[in-house]
């Protein structure tokens, strides 16, 4: 599993991929020639100028596009590109695969079908996620124990399906903190301090080891009408109960 960081991050040397606006490529590429580059298209740059800038990269790269036509034009010209928005359904996922995108950013229900993704014929397309930010979960202000997120302790569970961890935050200090936490693989504080959309204060280190193993390919049936699953809620409530019990026993 690889990590992506901003070109402003102090962890550029340690990361596998550097995300950089296309108009800032020159010096960054020169100083980090062996990294994979995630080149962010900006609306003020023409396709001709973009292609000229991409020639500066001596190593692997992809272009993050917010416009499907731009993405298609780059791919048709032999360049690697992908859509910056998270994909949550199989139809969009399949359509992007058929366009030969370099990466697919998943969220929501697809994050709970990683067993299927791991066995899918992706033909080199990389799967990327943001472990603490979910566009789907952000729509709710209630408890989101069953939304998609990945704890640092659970990265190994997702290794077969996910290629790149992209923190997808604009604050460089926050990204650096997340990089440190996820590369260390532990977080000993309340989960909602790491994943704000969860809205449940629960000590992360008290959550049981099977938490992610079930979520990995559960298909998020808890969201399906007339289906039921309480694994996530029960796991977090159990963790809270254990924490309360241990505190009372001190």
XYZ file of N, CA and C in Angstrom:
750
model
N 0.843 -1.194 0.000
C 0.000 0.000 0.000
C 0.878 1.244 0.000
N 0.560 2.187 -0.882
C 1.385 3.384 -1.034
C 0.670 4.599 -0.445
N 1.460 5.622 -0.115
C 0.915 6.843 0.477
C 1.168 8.029 -0.448
N 0.153 8.884 -0.555
C 0.244 10.100 -1.361
C 0.242 11.312 -0.437
N 1.132 12.276 -0.699
C 1.165 13.506 0.092
C 1.287 14.715 -0.823
N 0.977 15.862 -0.275
C 1.085 17.125 -1.000
C 2.546 17.487 -1.265
N 2.756 18.248 -2.322
C 4.112 18.723 -2.650
C 4.657 19.669 -1.578
N 3.775 20.143 -0.684
C 4.216 21.003 0.413
C 4.578 20.217 1.678
N 4.325 18.930 1.679
C 4.523 18.119 2.884
C 6.003 17.885 3.181
N 6.319 17.836 4.456
C 7.685 17.530 4.865
C 7.998 16.042 4.702
N 6.975 15.256 4.368
C 7.161 13.812 4.212
C 7.306 13.388 2.751
N 7.637 14.299 1.879
C 7.765 13.948 0.456
C 8.785 12.844 0.228
N 9.863 12.851 0.993
C 10.887 11.815 0.824
C 10.358 10.432 1.178
N 9.488 10.362 2.186
C 8.993 9.072 2.670
C 7.786 8.572 1.887
N 7.034 9.477 1.301
C 5.819 9.087 0.574
C 6.164 8.438 -0.764
N 5.184 7.722 -1.318
C 5.374 7.049 -2.609
C 4.908 7.918 -3.768
N 3.948 8.794 -3.492
C 3.370 9.649 -4.530
C 3.317 11.079 -4.026
N 3.605 12.019 -4.894
C 3.536 13.442 -4.546
C 2.450 14.096 -5.389
N 1.487 14.729 -4.707
C 0.411 15.432 -5.405
C 0.827 16.881 -5.616
N 0.788 17.322 -6.853
C 1.346 18.635 -7.174
C 0.543 19.308 -8.285
N 0.191 20.595 -8.132
C -0.465 21.320 -9.228
C 0.432 21.325 -10.461
N -0.157 21.275 -11.606
C 0.623 21.132 -12.831
C 1.555 22.320 -13.063
N 1.197 23.476 -12.540
C 2.058 24.654 -12.734
C 3.192 24.740 -11.710
N 3.315 23.720 -10.841
C 4.386 23.706 -9.847
C 5.344 22.528 -10.054
N 5.231 21.861 -11.179
C 5.961 20.610 -11.385
C 7.472 20.751 -11.445
N 7.955 21.795 -12.099
C 9.372 21.925 -12.422
C 10.344 21.563 -11.312
N 10.339 22.318 -10.235
C 11.303 22.130 -9.157
C 11.048 20.834 -8.394
N 9.778 20.482 -8.192
C 9.442 19.267 -7.447
C 9.942 18.036 -8.188
N 9.716 17.982 -9.478
C 10.175 16.839 -10.277
C 11.692 16.732 -10.238
N 12.357 17.867 -10.312
C 13.819 17.881 -10.306
C 14.377 17.318 -8.998
N 13.726 17.634 -7.889
C 14.212 17.200 -6.580
C 13.767 15.785 -6.194
N 12.697 15.297 -6.832
C 12.173 13.961 -6.493
C 11.896 13.172 -7.776
N 12.908 12.884 -8.543
C 12.713 12.279 -9.867
C 12.181 10.853 -9.852
N 12.292 10.167 -8.721
C 11.887 8.759 -8.682
C 10.480 8.536 -8.117
N 9.809 9.602 -7.716
C 8.470 9.461 -7.130
C 7.411 9.340 -8.227
N 6.271 8.762 -7.842
C 5.107 8.842 -8.722
C 4.468 10.211 -8.472
N 4.055 10.879 -9.533
C 3.458 12.204 -9.388
C 1.968 12.160 -9.702
N 1.194 12.779 -8.808
C -0.232 12.964 -9.010
C -0.395 14.430 -9.405
N -0.515 14.656 -10.675
C -0.520 16.018 -11.217
C -1.949 16.556 -11.226
N -2.161 17.651 -10.531
C -3.498 18.236 -10.417
C -3.715 19.250 -11.522
N -4.686 18.977 -12.388
C -5.017 19.927 -13.450
C -5.674 21.163 -12.845
N -5.304 22.310 -13.345
C -5.916 23.567 -12.906
C -6.666 24.180 -14.086
N -7.781 24.868 -13.835
C -8.624 25.358 -14.931
C -7.968 26.407 -15.806
N -6.896 27.018 -15.335
C -6.271 28.098 -16.095
C -5.233 27.608 -17.100
N -5.022 26.302 -17.195
C -3.967 25.794 -18.064
C -4.577 25.085 -19.273
N -4.007 25.328 -20.450
C -4.509 24.705 -21.674
C -4.000 23.273 -21.782
N -4.640 22.494 -22.637
C -4.211 21.123 -22.840
C -2.795 21.082 -23.409
N -2.486 21.993 -24.305
C -1.143 22.030 -24.901
C -0.080 22.302 -23.834
N -0.354 23.238 -22.951
C 0.588 23.561 -21.881
C 0.699 22.395 -20.902
N -0.415 21.740 -20.631
C -0.407 20.606 -19.719
C 0.490 19.494 -20.259
N 0.347 19.173 -21.514
C 1.157 18.108 -22.120
C 2.636 18.486 -22.109
N 2.901 19.748 -22.318
C 4.289 20.228 -22.265
C 4.870 20.037 -20.867
N 4.080 20.319 -19.842
C 4.531 20.159 -18.467
C 4.741 18.682 -18.112
N 3.881 17.813 -18.605
C 3.984 16.393 -18.300
C 5.284 15.785 -18.837
N 5.832 16.385 -19.862
C 7.087 15.887 -20.425
C 8.256 16.070 -19.455
N 8.064 16.892 -18.424
C 9.120 17.121 -17.438
C 9.295 15.923 -16.499
N 8.288 15.049 -16.446
C 8.289 13.966 -15.464
C 9.034 12.747 -16.010
N 10.128 12.341 -15.343
C 10.906 11.198 -15.831
C 10.400 9.859 -15.292
N 9.457 9.910 -14.346
C 8.995 8.688 -13.688
C 7.498 8.500 -13.921
N 6.890 7.641 -13.134
C 5.465 7.367 -13.256
C 4.646 8.578 -12.810
N 3.469 8.738 -13.392
C 2.595 9.848 -13.006
C 1.152 9.525 -13.383
N 0.237 10.282 -12.820
C -1.138 10.312 -13.262
C -1.620 11.746 -13.129
N -2.704 12.072 -13.815
C -3.251 13.427 -13.773
C -4.638 13.366 -13.142
N -4.809 14.125 -12.061
C -6.105 14.209 -11.390
C -6.974 15.228 -12.122
N -8.116 14.786 -12.641
C -8.971 15.655 -13.454
C -10.336 15.852 -12.793
N -10.822 17.053 -12.829
C -12.167 17.341 -12.337
C -13.171 17.390 -13.478
N -12.680 17.212 -14.695
C -13.517 17.283 -15.897
C -13.324 15.995 -16.703
N -14.416 15.331 -17.034
C -14.321 14.051 -17.742
C -13.732 14.226 -19.136
N -14.076 15.300 -19.831
C -13.537 15.500 -21.183
C -12.030 15.691 -21.151
N -11.552 16.441 -20.165
C -10.105 16.617 -20.022
C -9.432 15.279 -19.776
N -10.027 14.492 -18.894
C -9.489 13.166 -18.594
C -9.444 12.292 -19.850
N -10.526 12.271 -20.601
C -10.582 11.459 -21.812
C -9.555 11.926 -22.847
N -9.379 13.235 -22.970
C -8.413 13.771 -23.935
C -6.995 13.356 -23.576
N -6.684 13.408 -22.289
C -5.343 13.006 -21.847
C -5.101 11.520 -22.097
N -6.085 10.700 -21.771
C -5.936 9.261 -21.976
C -5.815 8.938 -23.462
N -6.612 9.604 -24.282
C -6.541 9.383 -25.731
C -5.178 9.763 -26.292
N -4.510 10.716 -25.622
C -3.183 11.138 -26.052
C -2.061 10.306 -25.476
N -2.416 9.225 -24.782
C -1.404 8.329 -24.233
C -0.927 8.681 -22.840
N -1.636 9.564 -22.163
C -1.252 9.971 -20.801
C -2.117 9.255 -19.771
N -1.597 9.128 -18.573
C -2.352 8.527 -17.477
C -3.187 9.596 -16.783
N -4.440 9.275 -16.504
C -5.317 10.253 -15.850
C -6.446 9.523 -15.130
N -7.068 10.239 -14.191
C -8.211 9.676 -13.467
C -9.128 10.799 -13.009
N -10.339 10.427 -12.581
C -11.334 11.383 -12.113
C -11.180 11.597 -10.613
N -11.140 12.849 -10.178
C -10.832 13.164 -8.782
C -11.957 12.826 -7.810
N -13.176 12.621 -8.321
C -14.325 12.441 -7.441
C -14.490 10.969 -7.028
N -14.914 10.731 -5.783
C -15.057 9.347 -5.324
C -16.185 8.612 -6.041
N -15.949 7.355 -6.316
C -16.925 6.490 -6.983
C -17.565 5.584 -5.940
N -18.895 5.491 -5.971
C -19.599 4.715 -4.955
C -20.461 3.603 -5.533
N -20.504 3.468 -6.869
C -21.366 2.447 -7.473
C -20.615 1.704 -8.581
N -21.082 0.492 -8.868
C -20.397 -0.362 -9.841
C -20.528 0.135 -11.273
N -21.624 0.794 -11.610
C -21.779 1.274 -12.989
C -20.708 2.308 -13.317
N -20.529 3.284 -12.426
C -19.489 4.295 -12.651
C -18.108 3.656 -12.629
N -17.894 2.748 -11.702
C -16.624 2.037 -11.595
C -16.297 1.335 -12.914
N -17.264 0.604 -13.454
C -17.052 -0.136 -14.702
C -16.828 0.805 -15.877
N -17.579 1.896 -15.922
C -17.407 2.859 -17.015
C -16.007 3.470 -17.005
N -15.520 3.800 -15.821
C -14.174 4.368 -15.721
C -13.117 3.340 -16.118
N -13.310 2.096 -15.719
C -12.377 1.047 -16.133
C -12.327 0.936 -17.651
N -13.487 1.034 -18.285
C -13.537 0.919 -19.748
C -12.859 2.098 -20.441
N -12.712 3.209 -19.718
C -12.009 4.379 -20.261
C -10.503 4.282 -20.056
N -10.052 3.209 -19.391
C -8.616 2.991 -19.135
C -8.016 4.050 -18.212
N -8.773 4.422 -17.188
C -8.223 5.367 -16.221
C -7.078 4.716 -15.451
N -6.181 5.533 -14.951
C -5.026 5.011 -14.203
C -5.404 4.634 -12.778
N -6.351 5.382 -12.192
C -6.747 5.217 -10.797
C -8.261 5.359 -10.684
N -8.829 4.759 -9.649
C -10.224 5.001 -9.281
C -10.272 5.242 -7.780
N -10.872 6.355 -7.409
C -11.015 6.747 -6.008
C -12.374 6.245 -5.532
N -12.399 5.345 -4.551
C -13.669 4.762 -4.101
C -14.086 5.293 -2.728
N -15.381 5.195 -2.477
C -15.951 5.625 -1.201
C -17.283 4.899 -1.024
N -17.913 5.104 0.111
C -19.257 4.596 0.343
C -19.370 3.088 0.182
N -20.430 2.614 -0.490
C -20.679 1.178 -0.606
C -19.512 0.376 -1.182
N -18.763 0.954 -2.124
C -17.647 0.202 -2.696
C -16.554 -0.058 -1.672
N -16.464 0.794 -0.670
C -15.491 0.577 0.390
C -15.819 -0.628 1.248
N -17.060 -1.115 1.143
C -17.488 -2.298 1.879
C -17.572 -3.528 0.972
N -16.991 -3.415 -0.220
C -16.948 -4.535 -1.156
C -15.528 -4.730 -1.667
N -14.591 -4.554 -0.765
C -13.181 -4.628 -1.153
C -12.763 -6.043 -1.548
N -13.456 -7.049 -1.018
C -13.166 -8.413 -1.439
C -13.451 -8.612 -2.910
N -14.519 -7.995 -3.401
C -14.866 -8.060 -4.822
C -13.839 -7.283 -5.647
N -13.492 -6.098 -5.174
C -12.515 -5.273 -5.889
C -11.173 -5.982 -5.990
N -10.770 -6.661 -4.913
C -9.479 -7.351 -4.905
C -9.396 -8.438 -5.966
N -10.542 -9.019 -6.327
C -10.569 -10.102 -7.309
C -10.969 -9.633 -8.699
N -11.257 -8.356 -8.848
C -11.700 -7.833 -10.142
C -10.525 -7.682 -11.113
N -10.775 -7.872 -12.410
C -9.728 -7.668 -13.420
C -9.541 -6.180 -13.706
N -8.653 -5.554 -12.989
C -8.491 -4.097 -13.069
C -7.503 -3.663 -14.147
N -6.732 -4.582 -14.661
C -5.787 -4.282 -15.746
C -4.856 -3.117 -15.426
N -4.366 -3.104 -14.201
C -3.381 -2.090 -13.825
C -3.945 -0.834 -13.208
N -5.263 -0.671 -13.218
C -5.872 0.499 -12.579
C -5.688 0.415 -11.073
N -5.235 1.501 -10.476
C -4.973 1.542 -9.041
C -6.207 2.037 -8.283
N -6.439 1.455 -7.112
C -7.562 1.862 -6.265
C -7.034 2.745 -5.147
N -7.642 3.905 -5.007
C -7.212 4.856 -3.985
C -8.388 5.194 -3.065
N -8.071 5.467 -1.806
C -9.094 5.853 -0.834
C -8.554 6.957 0.057
N -9.494 7.665 0.670
C -9.160 8.558 1.763
C -9.660 7.883 3.033
N -8.786 7.517 3.963
C -9.212 6.715 5.114
C -10.034 7.462 6.151
N -9.988 8.793 6.151
C -10.682 9.556 7.194
C -11.721 10.529 6.659
N -11.840 10.644 5.339
C -12.777 11.600 4.744
C -13.718 10.852 3.807
N -15.019 10.963 4.047
C -16.021 10.325 3.195
C -17.066 11.345 2.791
N -17.203 11.549 1.487
C -18.228 12.476 0.995
C -19.616 11.979 1.372
N -19.828 10.674 1.329
C -21.116 10.106 1.716
C -21.431 10.386 3.177
N -20.475 10.102 4.046
C -20.696 10.271 5.482
C -20.908 11.732 5.854
N -20.300 12.635 5.090
C -20.406 14.060 5.398
C -21.833 14.585 5.245
N -22.696 13.814 4.574
C -24.084 14.234 4.395
C -24.914 14.068 5.663
N -24.390 13.321 6.630
C -25.145 13.036 7.850
C -24.504 13.715 9.059
N -25.344 14.133 9.993
C -24.830 14.706 11.242
C -25.056 13.756 12.414
N -25.614 12.569 12.136
C -25.864 11.587 13.187
C -24.703 10.597 13.261
N -24.846 9.583 14.101
C -23.797 8.579 14.252
C -23.512 7.898 12.922
N -22.232 7.761 12.594
C -21.841 7.165 11.331
C -20.864 6.022 11.528
N -21.160 5.159 12.474
C -20.268 4.019 12.715
C -20.164 3.137 11.484
N -21.229 3.086 10.678
C -21.242 2.217 9.506
C -20.964 2.954 8.203
N -20.316 4.109 8.293
C -19.824 4.783 7.090
C -18.436 4.237 6.761
N -17.918 4.594 5.586
C -16.623 4.061 5.172
C -15.478 4.887 5.755
N -14.609 4.220 6.462
C -13.352 4.787 6.938
C -12.436 3.622 7.241
N -11.164 3.899 7.356
C -10.196 2.853 7.689
C -9.329 3.347 8.836
N -9.294 2.571 9.899
C -8.408 2.900 11.014
C -6.965 2.552 10.635
N -5.983 3.238 11.198
C -4.581 2.908 10.870
C -4.218 1.471 11.225
N -4.836 0.921 12.262
C -4.573 -0.463 12.668
C -5.080 -1.472 11.642
N -5.979 -1.045 10.770
C -6.641 -1.974 9.848
C -6.135 -1.892 8.413
N -5.102 -1.124 8.164
C -4.614 -0.987 6.785
C -4.273 -2.330 6.163
N -3.689 -3.224 6.956
C -3.270 -4.519 6.412
C -4.453 -5.337 5.903
N -5.627 -5.135 6.490
C -6.813 -5.860 6.050
C -7.172 -5.480 4.616
N -6.980 -4.206 4.287
C -7.374 -3.681 2.977
C -6.273 -3.788 1.915
N -5.138 -4.306 2.312
C -3.986 -4.394 1.406
C -4.308 -5.092 0.079
N -5.100 -6.163 0.061
C -5.364 -6.831 -1.218
C -6.151 -5.984 -2.216
N -6.915 -5.005 -1.726
C -7.817 -4.254 -2.600
C -7.370 -2.827 -2.881
N -6.685 -2.216 -1.939
C -6.395 -0.780 -2.041
C -4.913 -0.551 -2.280
N -4.634 0.320 -3.239
C -3.245 0.582 -3.625
C -2.679 1.855 -3.024
N -3.503 2.901 -2.934
C -2.984 4.210 -2.537
C -3.861 4.847 -1.465
N -3.217 5.284 -0.398
C -3.878 6.078 0.633
C -3.659 7.546 0.293
N -4.759 8.236 0.019
C -4.732 9.660 -0.336
C -5.559 10.391 0.715
N -4.903 11.142 1.583
C -5.618 11.748 2.707
C -6.619 12.806 2.265
N -6.387 13.408 1.121
C -7.392 14.278 0.509
C -7.854 15.407 1.429
N -6.895 16.037 2.102
C -7.186 17.200 2.939
C -6.354 18.383 2.443
N -6.906 19.575 2.584
C -6.218 20.774 2.094
C -5.192 21.315 3.087
N -5.358 20.988 4.353
C -4.474 21.476 5.413
C -3.226 20.597 5.473
N -2.082 21.163 5.136
C -0.839 20.390 5.093
C -0.467 19.860 6.473
N -0.663 20.665 7.516
C -0.350 20.203 8.873
C -1.193 18.981 9.238
N -2.455 19.000 8.866
C -3.332 17.859 9.154
C -2.892 16.641 8.347
N -2.539 16.863 7.095
C -2.075 15.748 6.264
C -0.812 15.123 6.841
N 0.092 15.956 7.318
C 1.327 15.437 7.914
C 1.031 14.630 9.171
N 0.072 15.092 9.970
C -0.308 14.353 11.176
C -0.910 13.002 10.798
N -1.763 12.995 9.775
C -2.381 11.747 9.326
C -1.337 10.792 8.754
N -0.395 11.328 7.998
C 0.667 10.485 7.440
C 1.442 9.809 8.569
N 1.774 10.565 9.590
C 2.513 10.029 10.721
C 1.716 8.939 11.433
N 0.429 9.172 11.630
C -0.435 8.211 12.322
C -0.586 6.920 11.511
N -0.856 7.064 10.215
C -1.135 5.881 9.392
C 0.124 5.092 9.038
N 1.243 5.737 8.932
C 2.471 4.977 8.706
C 2.943 4.303 9.989
N 2.590 4.889 11.143
C 2.885 4.256 12.424
C 1.947 3.081 12.668
N 0.695 3.232 12.228
C -0.266 2.138 12.328
C -1.050 2.071 13.609
N -1.014 3.119 14.425
C -1.782 3.129 15.669
C -2.312 4.531 15.956
N -3.441 4.561 16.668
C -4.024 5.827 17.121
C -4.680 5.559 18.465
N -4.162 6.146 19.525
C -4.579 5.798 20.882
C -5.568 6.782 21.500
N -6.305 7.492 20.671
C -7.250 8.477 21.181
C -8.647 8.176 20.638
N -9.567 9.101 20.826
C -10.943 8.871 20.393
C -11.040 8.846 18.868
N -11.786 7.867 18.367
C -11.904 7.683 16.923
C -12.458 8.908 16.217
N -13.370 9.632 16.847
C -13.956 10.802 16.189
C -12.971 11.961 16.048
N -11.833 11.889 16.731
C -10.778 12.880 16.510
C -10.003 12.583 15.221
N -10.088 11.347 14.793
C -9.422 10.932 13.562
C -10.382 10.973 12.380
N -11.581 10.459 12.604
C -12.633 10.424 11.572
C -13.805 11.233 12.096
N -13.846 12.503 11.754
C -14.817 13.413 12.372
C -16.264 13.030 12.066
N -16.519 12.428 10.893
C -17.891 12.098 10.509
C -18.501 10.970 11.338
N -17.680 10.247 12.096
C -18.210 9.148 12.899
C -19.172 9.667 13.969
N -18.860 10.823 14.550
C -19.712 11.463 15.558
C -19.910 10.610 16.807
N -19.016 9.665 17.043
C -19.128 8.822 18.240
C -17.789 8.853 18.974
N -17.754 9.418 20.182
C -16.501 9.400 20.939
C -16.243 7.993 21.482
N -15.246 7.322 20.945
C -14.905 5.967 21.389
C -13.395 5.804 21.283
N -12.780 5.277 22.307
C -11.334 5.106 22.304
C -10.936 4.073 21.248
N -10.191 4.513 20.281
C -9.863 3.686 19.132
C -9.157 2.387 19.519
N -8.249 2.465 20.502
C -7.465 1.282 20.845
C -8.291 0.195 21.532
N -9.538 0.513 21.914
C -10.407 -0.471 22.543
C -11.244 -1.249 21.521
N -11.226 -0.826 20.266
C -12.020 -1.503 19.242
C -11.384 -2.847 18.906
N -12.207 -3.876 18.804
C -11.702 -5.226 18.615
C -11.075 -5.442 17.241
N -10.211 -6.454 17.170
C -9.419 -6.696 15.962
C -10.252 -7.111 14.753
N -11.443 -7.685 14.975
C -12.230 -8.156 13.836
C -13.085 -7.050 13.212
N -12.962 -5.835 13.709
C -13.786 -4.726 13.232
C -13.704 -4.570 11.715
N -12.512 -4.479 11.168
C -12.347 -4.254 9.729
C -12.500 -5.530 8.921
N -12.195 -6.671 9.516
C -12.278 -7.933 8.776
C -13.700 -8.192 8.296
N -14.683 -7.787 9.082
C -16.081 -7.949 8.685
C -16.500 -6.836 7.721
N -16.084 -5.613 7.993
C -16.443 -4.480 7.132
C -15.834 -4.605 5.728
N -14.735 -5.280 5.609
C -13.975 -5.389 4.358
C -14.851 -5.809 3.172
N -15.780 -6.727 3.422
C -16.599 -7.210 2.303
C -18.036 -7.497 2.741
N -18.561 -6.675 3.648
C -19.912 -6.901 4.174
C -21.002 -6.362 3.252
N -20.622 -5.614 2.218
C -21.559 -5.017 1.253
C -22.469 -3.956 1.873
N -22.123 -3.513 3.062
C -22.882 -2.469 3.758
C -24.378 -2.795 3.786
N -24.685 -4.032 4.136
C -26.083 -4.477 4.131
C -26.931 -3.717 5.149
N -26.297 -3.077 6.120
C -27.042 -2.294 7.101
C -27.809 -1.147 6.458
N -27.405 -0.743 5.263
C -28.066 0.350 4.557
C -29.143 -0.142 3.589
N -29.245 -1.455 3.430
C -30.189 -2.024 2.472
C -31.535 -2.244 3.149
N -32.637 -1.782 2.536
C -33.964 -1.998 3.140
C -34.233 -3.471 3.417
N -34.783 -3.746 4.576
C -35.149 -5.080 5.033
C -33.946 -5.979 5.289
N -32.763 -5.419 5.293
C -31.571 -6.173 5.694
C -31.089 -5.594 7.024
N -30.309 -6.349 7.752
C -29.895 -5.880 9.070
C -28.491 -6.345 9.405
N -27.724 -5.451 9.960
C -26.410 -5.768 10.505
C -26.069 -4.679 11.517
N -25.519 -5.067 12.653
C -25.195 -4.096 13.698
C -23.744 -4.215 14.141
N -22.929 -4.797 13.274
C -21.528 -5.047 13.646
C -20.803 -3.768 14.048
N -20.893 -2.726 13.226
C -20.137 -1.497 13.495
C -20.613 -0.814 14.772
N -21.928 -0.648 14.887
C -22.482 -0.028 16.094
C -22.113 -0.830 17.340
N -22.283 -2.137 17.260
C -21.988 -2.987 18.414
C -20.516 -2.934 18.793
N -19.646 -2.907 17.792
C -18.203 -2.870 18.056
C -17.812 -1.600 18.792
N -18.370 -0.469 18.361
C -18.010 0.796 18.999
C -18.622 0.909 20.393
N -19.850 0.422 20.555
C -20.474 0.470 21.876
C -19.770 -0.479 22.852
N -19.331 -1.633 22.344
C -18.577 -2.555 23.185
C -17.256 -1.928 23.614
N -16.600 -1.264 22.695
C -15.341 -0.592 23.021
C -15.561 0.453 24.107
N -16.658 1.204 24.006
C -16.972 2.205 25.033
C -17.248 1.548 26.382
N -17.968 0.435 26.356
C -18.294 -0.268 27.605
C -17.036 -0.800 28.277
N -16.131 -1.369 27.475
C -14.874 -1.884 28.016
C -14.033 -0.761 28.611
N -14.003 0.372 27.907
C -13.227 1.506 28.387
C -13.788 2.023 29.708
N -15.104 2.113 29.787
C -15.755 2.578 31.023
C -15.476 1.605 32.176
N -15.557 0.303 31.881
C -15.323 -0.714 32.895
C -13.888 -0.649 33.422
N -12.920 -0.510 32.516
C -11.517 -0.464 32.918
C -11.210 0.777 33.730
N -11.831 1.906 33.335
C -11.627 3.133 34.102
C -12.189 2.985 35.521
N -13.340 2.338 35.630
C -13.971 2.139 36.945
C -13.174 1.180 37.816
N -12.408 0.294 37.160
C -11.629 -0.710 37.902
C -10.295 -0.180 38.409
N -9.887 0.971 37.887
C -8.581 1.535 38.290
C -8.579 1.934 39.774
